[in-house]
Coordinates of N, CA and C in Angstrom, one line a residue:
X151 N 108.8 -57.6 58.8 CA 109.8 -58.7 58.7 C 110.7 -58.4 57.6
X152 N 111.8 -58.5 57.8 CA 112.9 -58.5 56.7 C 112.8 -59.7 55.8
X153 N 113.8 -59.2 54.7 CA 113.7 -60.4 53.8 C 114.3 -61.7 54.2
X154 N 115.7 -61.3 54.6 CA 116.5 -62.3 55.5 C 116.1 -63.1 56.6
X155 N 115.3 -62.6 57.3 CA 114.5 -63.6 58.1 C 113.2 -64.0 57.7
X156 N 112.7 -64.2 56.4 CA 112.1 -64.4 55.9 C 112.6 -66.0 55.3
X157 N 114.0 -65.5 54.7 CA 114.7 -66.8 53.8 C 115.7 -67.8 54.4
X158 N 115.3 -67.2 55.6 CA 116.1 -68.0 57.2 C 115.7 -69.8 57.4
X159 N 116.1 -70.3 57.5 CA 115.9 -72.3 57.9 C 115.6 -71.6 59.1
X160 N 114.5 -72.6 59.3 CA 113.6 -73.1 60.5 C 114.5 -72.4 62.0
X161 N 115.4 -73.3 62.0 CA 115.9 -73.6 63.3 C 116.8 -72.0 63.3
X162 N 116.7 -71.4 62.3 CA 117.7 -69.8 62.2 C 116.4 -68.7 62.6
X163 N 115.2 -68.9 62.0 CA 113.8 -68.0 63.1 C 114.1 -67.9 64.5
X164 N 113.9 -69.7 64.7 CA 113.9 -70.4 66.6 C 115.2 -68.7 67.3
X165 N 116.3 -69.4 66.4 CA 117.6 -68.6 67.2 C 116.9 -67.2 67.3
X166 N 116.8 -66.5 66.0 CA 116.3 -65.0 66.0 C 115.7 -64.4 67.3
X167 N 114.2 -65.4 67.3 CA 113.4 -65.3 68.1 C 114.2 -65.4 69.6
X168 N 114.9 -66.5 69.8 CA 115.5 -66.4 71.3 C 116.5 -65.6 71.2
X169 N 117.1 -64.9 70.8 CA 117.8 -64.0 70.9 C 117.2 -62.4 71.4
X170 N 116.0 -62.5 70.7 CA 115.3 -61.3 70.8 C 114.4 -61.4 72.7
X171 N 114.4 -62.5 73.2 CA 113.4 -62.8 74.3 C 114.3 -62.4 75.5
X172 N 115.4 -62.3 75.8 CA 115.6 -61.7 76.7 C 115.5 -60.3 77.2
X173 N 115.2 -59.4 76.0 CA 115.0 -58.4 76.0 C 114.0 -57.4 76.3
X174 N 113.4 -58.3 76.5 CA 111.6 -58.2 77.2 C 111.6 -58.2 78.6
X175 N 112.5 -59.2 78.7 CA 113.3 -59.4 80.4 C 114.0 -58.0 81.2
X176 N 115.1 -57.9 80.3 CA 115.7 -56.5 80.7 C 115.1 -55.2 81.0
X177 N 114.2 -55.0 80.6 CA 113.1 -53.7 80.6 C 112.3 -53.5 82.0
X178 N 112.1 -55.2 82.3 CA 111.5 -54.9 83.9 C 109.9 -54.6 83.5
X179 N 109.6 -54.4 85.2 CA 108.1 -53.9 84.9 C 108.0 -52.6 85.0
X180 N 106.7 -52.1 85.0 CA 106.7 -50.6 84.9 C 106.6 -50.6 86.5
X181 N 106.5 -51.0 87.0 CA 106.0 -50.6 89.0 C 106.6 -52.1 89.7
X182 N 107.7 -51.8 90.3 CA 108.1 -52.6 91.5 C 106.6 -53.6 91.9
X183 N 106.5 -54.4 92.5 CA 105.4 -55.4 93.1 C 105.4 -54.8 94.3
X184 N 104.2 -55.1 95.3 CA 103.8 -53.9 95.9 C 103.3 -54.7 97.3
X185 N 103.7 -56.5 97.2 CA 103.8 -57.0 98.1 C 104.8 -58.3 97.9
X186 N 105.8 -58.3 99.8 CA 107.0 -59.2 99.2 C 106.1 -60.8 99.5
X187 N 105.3 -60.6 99.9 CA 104.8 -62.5 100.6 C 105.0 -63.5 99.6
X188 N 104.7 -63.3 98.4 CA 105.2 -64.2 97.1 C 106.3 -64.5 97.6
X189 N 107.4 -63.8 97.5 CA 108.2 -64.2 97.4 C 108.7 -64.6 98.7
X190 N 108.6 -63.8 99.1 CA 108.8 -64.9 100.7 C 108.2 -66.6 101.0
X191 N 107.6 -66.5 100.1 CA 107.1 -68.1 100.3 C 107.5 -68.8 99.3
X192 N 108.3 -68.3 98.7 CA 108.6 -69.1 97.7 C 110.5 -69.3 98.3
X193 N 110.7 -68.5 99.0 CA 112.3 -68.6 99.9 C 112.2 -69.5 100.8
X194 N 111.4 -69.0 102.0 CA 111.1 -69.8 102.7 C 110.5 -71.1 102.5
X195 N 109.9 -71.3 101.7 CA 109.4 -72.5 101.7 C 110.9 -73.8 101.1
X196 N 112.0 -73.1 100.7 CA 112.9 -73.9 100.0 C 113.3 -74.3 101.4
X197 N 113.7 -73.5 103.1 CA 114.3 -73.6 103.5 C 113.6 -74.8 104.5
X198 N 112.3 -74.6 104.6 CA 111.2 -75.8 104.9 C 111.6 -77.3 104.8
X199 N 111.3 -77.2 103.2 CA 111.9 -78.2 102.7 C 113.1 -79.5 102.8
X200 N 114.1 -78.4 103.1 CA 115.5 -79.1 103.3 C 115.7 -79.4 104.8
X201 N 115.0 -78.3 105.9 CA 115.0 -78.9 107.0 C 113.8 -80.0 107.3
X202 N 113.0 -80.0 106.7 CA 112.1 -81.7 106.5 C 113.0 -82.9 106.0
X203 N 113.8 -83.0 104.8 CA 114.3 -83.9 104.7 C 115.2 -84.7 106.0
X204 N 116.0 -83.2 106.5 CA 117.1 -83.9 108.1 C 115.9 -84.5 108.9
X205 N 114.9 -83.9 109.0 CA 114.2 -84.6 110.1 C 113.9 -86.0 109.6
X206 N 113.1 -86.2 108.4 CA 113.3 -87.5 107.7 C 114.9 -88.8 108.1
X207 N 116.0 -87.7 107.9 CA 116.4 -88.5 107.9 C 117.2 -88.9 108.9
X208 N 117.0 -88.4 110.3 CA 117.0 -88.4 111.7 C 116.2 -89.4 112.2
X209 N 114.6 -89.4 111.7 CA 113.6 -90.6 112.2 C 114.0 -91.4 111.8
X210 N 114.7 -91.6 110.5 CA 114.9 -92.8 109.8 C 116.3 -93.5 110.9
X211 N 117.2 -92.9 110.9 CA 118.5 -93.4 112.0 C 117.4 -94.1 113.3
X212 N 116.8 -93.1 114.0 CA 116.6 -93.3 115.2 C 115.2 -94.7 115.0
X213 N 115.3 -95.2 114.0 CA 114.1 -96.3 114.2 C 115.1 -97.6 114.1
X214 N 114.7 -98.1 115.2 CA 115.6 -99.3 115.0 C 114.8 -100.6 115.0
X215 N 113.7 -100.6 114.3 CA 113.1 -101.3 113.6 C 112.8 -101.6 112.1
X216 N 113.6 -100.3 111.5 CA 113.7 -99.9 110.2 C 112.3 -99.6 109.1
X217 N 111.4 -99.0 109.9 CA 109.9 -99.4 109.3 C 109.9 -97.8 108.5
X218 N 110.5 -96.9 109.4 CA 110.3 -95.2 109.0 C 111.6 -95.3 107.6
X219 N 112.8 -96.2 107.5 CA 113.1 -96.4 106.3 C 113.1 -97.2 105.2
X220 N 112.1 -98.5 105.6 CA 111.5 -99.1 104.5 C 110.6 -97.9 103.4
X221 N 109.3 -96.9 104.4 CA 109.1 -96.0 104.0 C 109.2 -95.1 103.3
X222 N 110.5 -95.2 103.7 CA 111.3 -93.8 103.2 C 111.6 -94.2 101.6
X223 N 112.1 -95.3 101.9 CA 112.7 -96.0 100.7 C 111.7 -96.4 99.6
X224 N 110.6 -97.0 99.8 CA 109.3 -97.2 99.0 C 108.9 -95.6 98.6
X225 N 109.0 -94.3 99.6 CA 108.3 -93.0 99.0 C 109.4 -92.3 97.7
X226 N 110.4 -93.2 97.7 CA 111.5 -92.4 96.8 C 111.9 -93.8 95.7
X227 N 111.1 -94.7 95.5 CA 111.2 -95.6 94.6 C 111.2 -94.8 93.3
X228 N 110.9 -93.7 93.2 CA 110.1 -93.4 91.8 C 111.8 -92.6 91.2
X229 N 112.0 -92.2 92.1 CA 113.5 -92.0 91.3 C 114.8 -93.5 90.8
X230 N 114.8 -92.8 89.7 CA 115.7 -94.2 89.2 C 116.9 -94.3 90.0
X231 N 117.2 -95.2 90.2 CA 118.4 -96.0 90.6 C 117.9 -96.6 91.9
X232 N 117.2 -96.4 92.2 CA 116.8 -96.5 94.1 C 116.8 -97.6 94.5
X233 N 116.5 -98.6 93.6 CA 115.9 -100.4 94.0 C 116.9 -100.7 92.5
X234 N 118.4 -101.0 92.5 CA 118.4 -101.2 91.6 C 119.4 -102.1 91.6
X235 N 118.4 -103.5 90.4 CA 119.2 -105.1 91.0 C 120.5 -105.2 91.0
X236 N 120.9 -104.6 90.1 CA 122.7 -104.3 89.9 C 123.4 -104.1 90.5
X237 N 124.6 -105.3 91.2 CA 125.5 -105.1 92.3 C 126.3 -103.7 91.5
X238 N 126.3 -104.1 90.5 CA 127.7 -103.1 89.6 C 127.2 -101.6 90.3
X239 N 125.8 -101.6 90.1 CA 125.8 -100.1 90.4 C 124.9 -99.5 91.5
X240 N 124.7 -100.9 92.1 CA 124.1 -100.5 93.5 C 123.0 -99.7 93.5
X241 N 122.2 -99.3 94.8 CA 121.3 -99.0 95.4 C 122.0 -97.7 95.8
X242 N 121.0 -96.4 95.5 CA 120.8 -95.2 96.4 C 120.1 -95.5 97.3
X243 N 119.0 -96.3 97.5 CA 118.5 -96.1 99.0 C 117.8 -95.3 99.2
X244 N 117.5 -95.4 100.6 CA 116.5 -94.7 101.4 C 116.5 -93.2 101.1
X245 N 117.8 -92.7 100.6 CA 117.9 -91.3 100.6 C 117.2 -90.9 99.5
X246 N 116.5 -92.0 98.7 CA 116.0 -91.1 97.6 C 114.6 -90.7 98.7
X247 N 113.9 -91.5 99.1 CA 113.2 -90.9 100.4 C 113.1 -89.9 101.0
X248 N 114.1 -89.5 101.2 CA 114.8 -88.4 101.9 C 115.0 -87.4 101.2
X249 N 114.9 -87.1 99.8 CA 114.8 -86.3 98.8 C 113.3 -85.8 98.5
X250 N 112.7 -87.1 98.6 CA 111.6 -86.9 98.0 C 110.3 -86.0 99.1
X251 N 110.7 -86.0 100.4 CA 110.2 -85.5 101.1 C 110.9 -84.2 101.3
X252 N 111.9 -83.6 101.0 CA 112.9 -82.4 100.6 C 111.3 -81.6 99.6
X253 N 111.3 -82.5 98.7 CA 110.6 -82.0 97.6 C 108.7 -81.8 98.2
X254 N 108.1 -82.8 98.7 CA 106.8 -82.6 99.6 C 107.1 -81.6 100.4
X255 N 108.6 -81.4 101.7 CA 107.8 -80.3 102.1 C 108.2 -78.4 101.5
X256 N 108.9 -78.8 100.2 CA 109.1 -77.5 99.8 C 107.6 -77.4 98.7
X257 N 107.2 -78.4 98.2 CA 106.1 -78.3 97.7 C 105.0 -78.3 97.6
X258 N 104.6 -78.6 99.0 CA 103.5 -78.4 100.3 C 103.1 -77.1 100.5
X259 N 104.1 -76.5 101.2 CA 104.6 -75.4 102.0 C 104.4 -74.5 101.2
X260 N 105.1 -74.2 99.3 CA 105.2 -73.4 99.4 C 103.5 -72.6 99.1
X261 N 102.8 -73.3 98.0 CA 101.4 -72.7 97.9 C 100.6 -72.6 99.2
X262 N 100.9 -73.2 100.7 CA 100.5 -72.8 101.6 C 100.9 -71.1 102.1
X263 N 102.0 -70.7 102.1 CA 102.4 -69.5 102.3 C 102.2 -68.4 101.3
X264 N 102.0 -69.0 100.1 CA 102.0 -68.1 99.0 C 100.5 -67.5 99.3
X265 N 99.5 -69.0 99.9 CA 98.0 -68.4 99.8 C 98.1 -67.2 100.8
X266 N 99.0 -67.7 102.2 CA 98.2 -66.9 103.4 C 99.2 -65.8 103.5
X267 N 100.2 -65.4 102.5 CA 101.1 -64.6 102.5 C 100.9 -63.2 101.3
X268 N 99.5 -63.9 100.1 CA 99.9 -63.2 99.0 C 99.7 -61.3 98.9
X269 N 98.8 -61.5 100.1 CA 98.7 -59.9 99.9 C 99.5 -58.8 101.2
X270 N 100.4 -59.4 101.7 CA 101.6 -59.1 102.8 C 102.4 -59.0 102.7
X271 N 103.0 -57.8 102.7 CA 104.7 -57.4 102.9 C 104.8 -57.6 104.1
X272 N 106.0 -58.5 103.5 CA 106.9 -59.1 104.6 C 108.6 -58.6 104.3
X273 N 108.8 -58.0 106.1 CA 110.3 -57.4 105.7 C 111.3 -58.7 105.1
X274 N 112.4 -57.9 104.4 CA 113.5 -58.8 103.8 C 114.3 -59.5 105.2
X275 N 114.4 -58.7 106.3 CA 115.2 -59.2 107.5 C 114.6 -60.4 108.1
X276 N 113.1 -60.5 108.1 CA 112.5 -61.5 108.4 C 112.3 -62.7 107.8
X277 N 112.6 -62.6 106.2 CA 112.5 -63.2 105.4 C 114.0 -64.4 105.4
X278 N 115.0 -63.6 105.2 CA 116.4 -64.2 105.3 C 116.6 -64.7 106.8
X279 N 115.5 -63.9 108.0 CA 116.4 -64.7 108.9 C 115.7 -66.2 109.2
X280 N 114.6 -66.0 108.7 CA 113.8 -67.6 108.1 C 114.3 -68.5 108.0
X281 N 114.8 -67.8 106.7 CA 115.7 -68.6 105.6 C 116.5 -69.3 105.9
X282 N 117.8 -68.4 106.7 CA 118.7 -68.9 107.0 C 118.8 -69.5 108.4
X283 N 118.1 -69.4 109.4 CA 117.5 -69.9 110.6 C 117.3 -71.8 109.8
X284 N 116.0 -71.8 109.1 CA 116.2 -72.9 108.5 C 117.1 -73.8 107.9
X285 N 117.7 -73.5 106.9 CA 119.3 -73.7 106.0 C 120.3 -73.8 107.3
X286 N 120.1 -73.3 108.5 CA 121.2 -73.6 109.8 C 120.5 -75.0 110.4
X287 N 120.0 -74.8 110.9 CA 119.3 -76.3 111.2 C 119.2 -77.3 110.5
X288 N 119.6 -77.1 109.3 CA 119.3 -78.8 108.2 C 120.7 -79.0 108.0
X289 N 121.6 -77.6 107.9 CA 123.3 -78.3 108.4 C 123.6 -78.6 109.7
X290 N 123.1 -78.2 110.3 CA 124.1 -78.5 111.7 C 123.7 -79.9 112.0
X291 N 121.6 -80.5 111.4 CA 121.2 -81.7 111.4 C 122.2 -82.7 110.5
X292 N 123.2 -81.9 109.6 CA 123.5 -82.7 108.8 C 125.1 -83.1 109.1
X293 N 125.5 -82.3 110.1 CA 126.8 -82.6 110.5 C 126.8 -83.5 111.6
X294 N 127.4 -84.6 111.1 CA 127.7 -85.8 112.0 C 128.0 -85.9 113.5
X295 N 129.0 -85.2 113.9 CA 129.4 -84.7 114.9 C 129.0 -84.5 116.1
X296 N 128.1 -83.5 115.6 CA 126.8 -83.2 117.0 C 126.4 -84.0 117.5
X297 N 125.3 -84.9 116.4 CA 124.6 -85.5 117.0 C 124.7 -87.0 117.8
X298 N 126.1 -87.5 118.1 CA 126.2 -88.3 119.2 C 126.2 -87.9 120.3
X299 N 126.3 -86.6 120.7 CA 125.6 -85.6 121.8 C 124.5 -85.8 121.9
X300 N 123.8 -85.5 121.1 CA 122.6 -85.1 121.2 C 121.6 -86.3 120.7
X301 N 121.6 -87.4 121.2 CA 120.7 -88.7 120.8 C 119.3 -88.2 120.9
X302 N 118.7 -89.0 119.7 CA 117.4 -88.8 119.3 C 116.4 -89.8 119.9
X303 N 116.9 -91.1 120.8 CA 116.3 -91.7 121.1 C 116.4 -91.9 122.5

């Protein structure tokens, strides 16, 4: 240790120290990883996720009893603003629901794939067309347009 960072304030170590930690980063590992399934479940499972919420929020339109969005609305209470008495600043609603099941099924999903995936290379082509297979389906669920075509009920 130098003297200078020796005679350094507290919070002038902290900086030193994070200055120095990226550098550990840069260096990489000594051997590439030797299977992609981690990571594939950790992609894919994002793309899971977001296409669970459209469906979420497809059941919720198509109930016209409103029971799958009372639901919805009660599973996403836990985020603030959701139920909130203030005309001033209104209610998010059910969508926090709809978030929150964004987040169950990317967080479900992903230690499901990670378990049955961890010792499998899985190609990158198969990986992205997943991905993006999925990520296409939660927009096109999300574009308004379509779906008066295409009624859910």
């Amino acid at each position: 240790m130098t003297q200078r960072y020796i005679d350094s304030p507290w919070y002038g170590k902290i900086w030193a120290f994070l200055k120095q930690f990226p550098q550990g980063l840069a260096e990489g590992a000594k051997r590439s990883p030797a299977t992609s399934g981690p990571a594939a479940a950790a992609i894919i499972s994002a793309g899971i996720g977001c296409f669970l919420m459209m469906v979420a929020h497809h059941f919720s339109d198509a109930d016209h009893s409103k029971t799958v969005e009372t639901f919805l609305w009660n599973l996403g209470s836990w985020i603030p603003g959701s139920k909130n008495p203030s005309k001033m600043w209104g209610n998010i609603g059910s969508y926090t629901g709809k978030e929150t099941m964004l987040l169950i099924g990317w967080l479900v999903s992903w230690p499901i794939l990670h378990y049955l995936w961890k010792d499998r290379q899985i190609k990158a082509k198969t990986i992205l067309f997943w991905f993006f297979a999925l990520m296409i389906a939660a927009t096109a669920m999300s574009w308004h347009p379509l779906f008066p075509y295409l009624p859910l009920t």
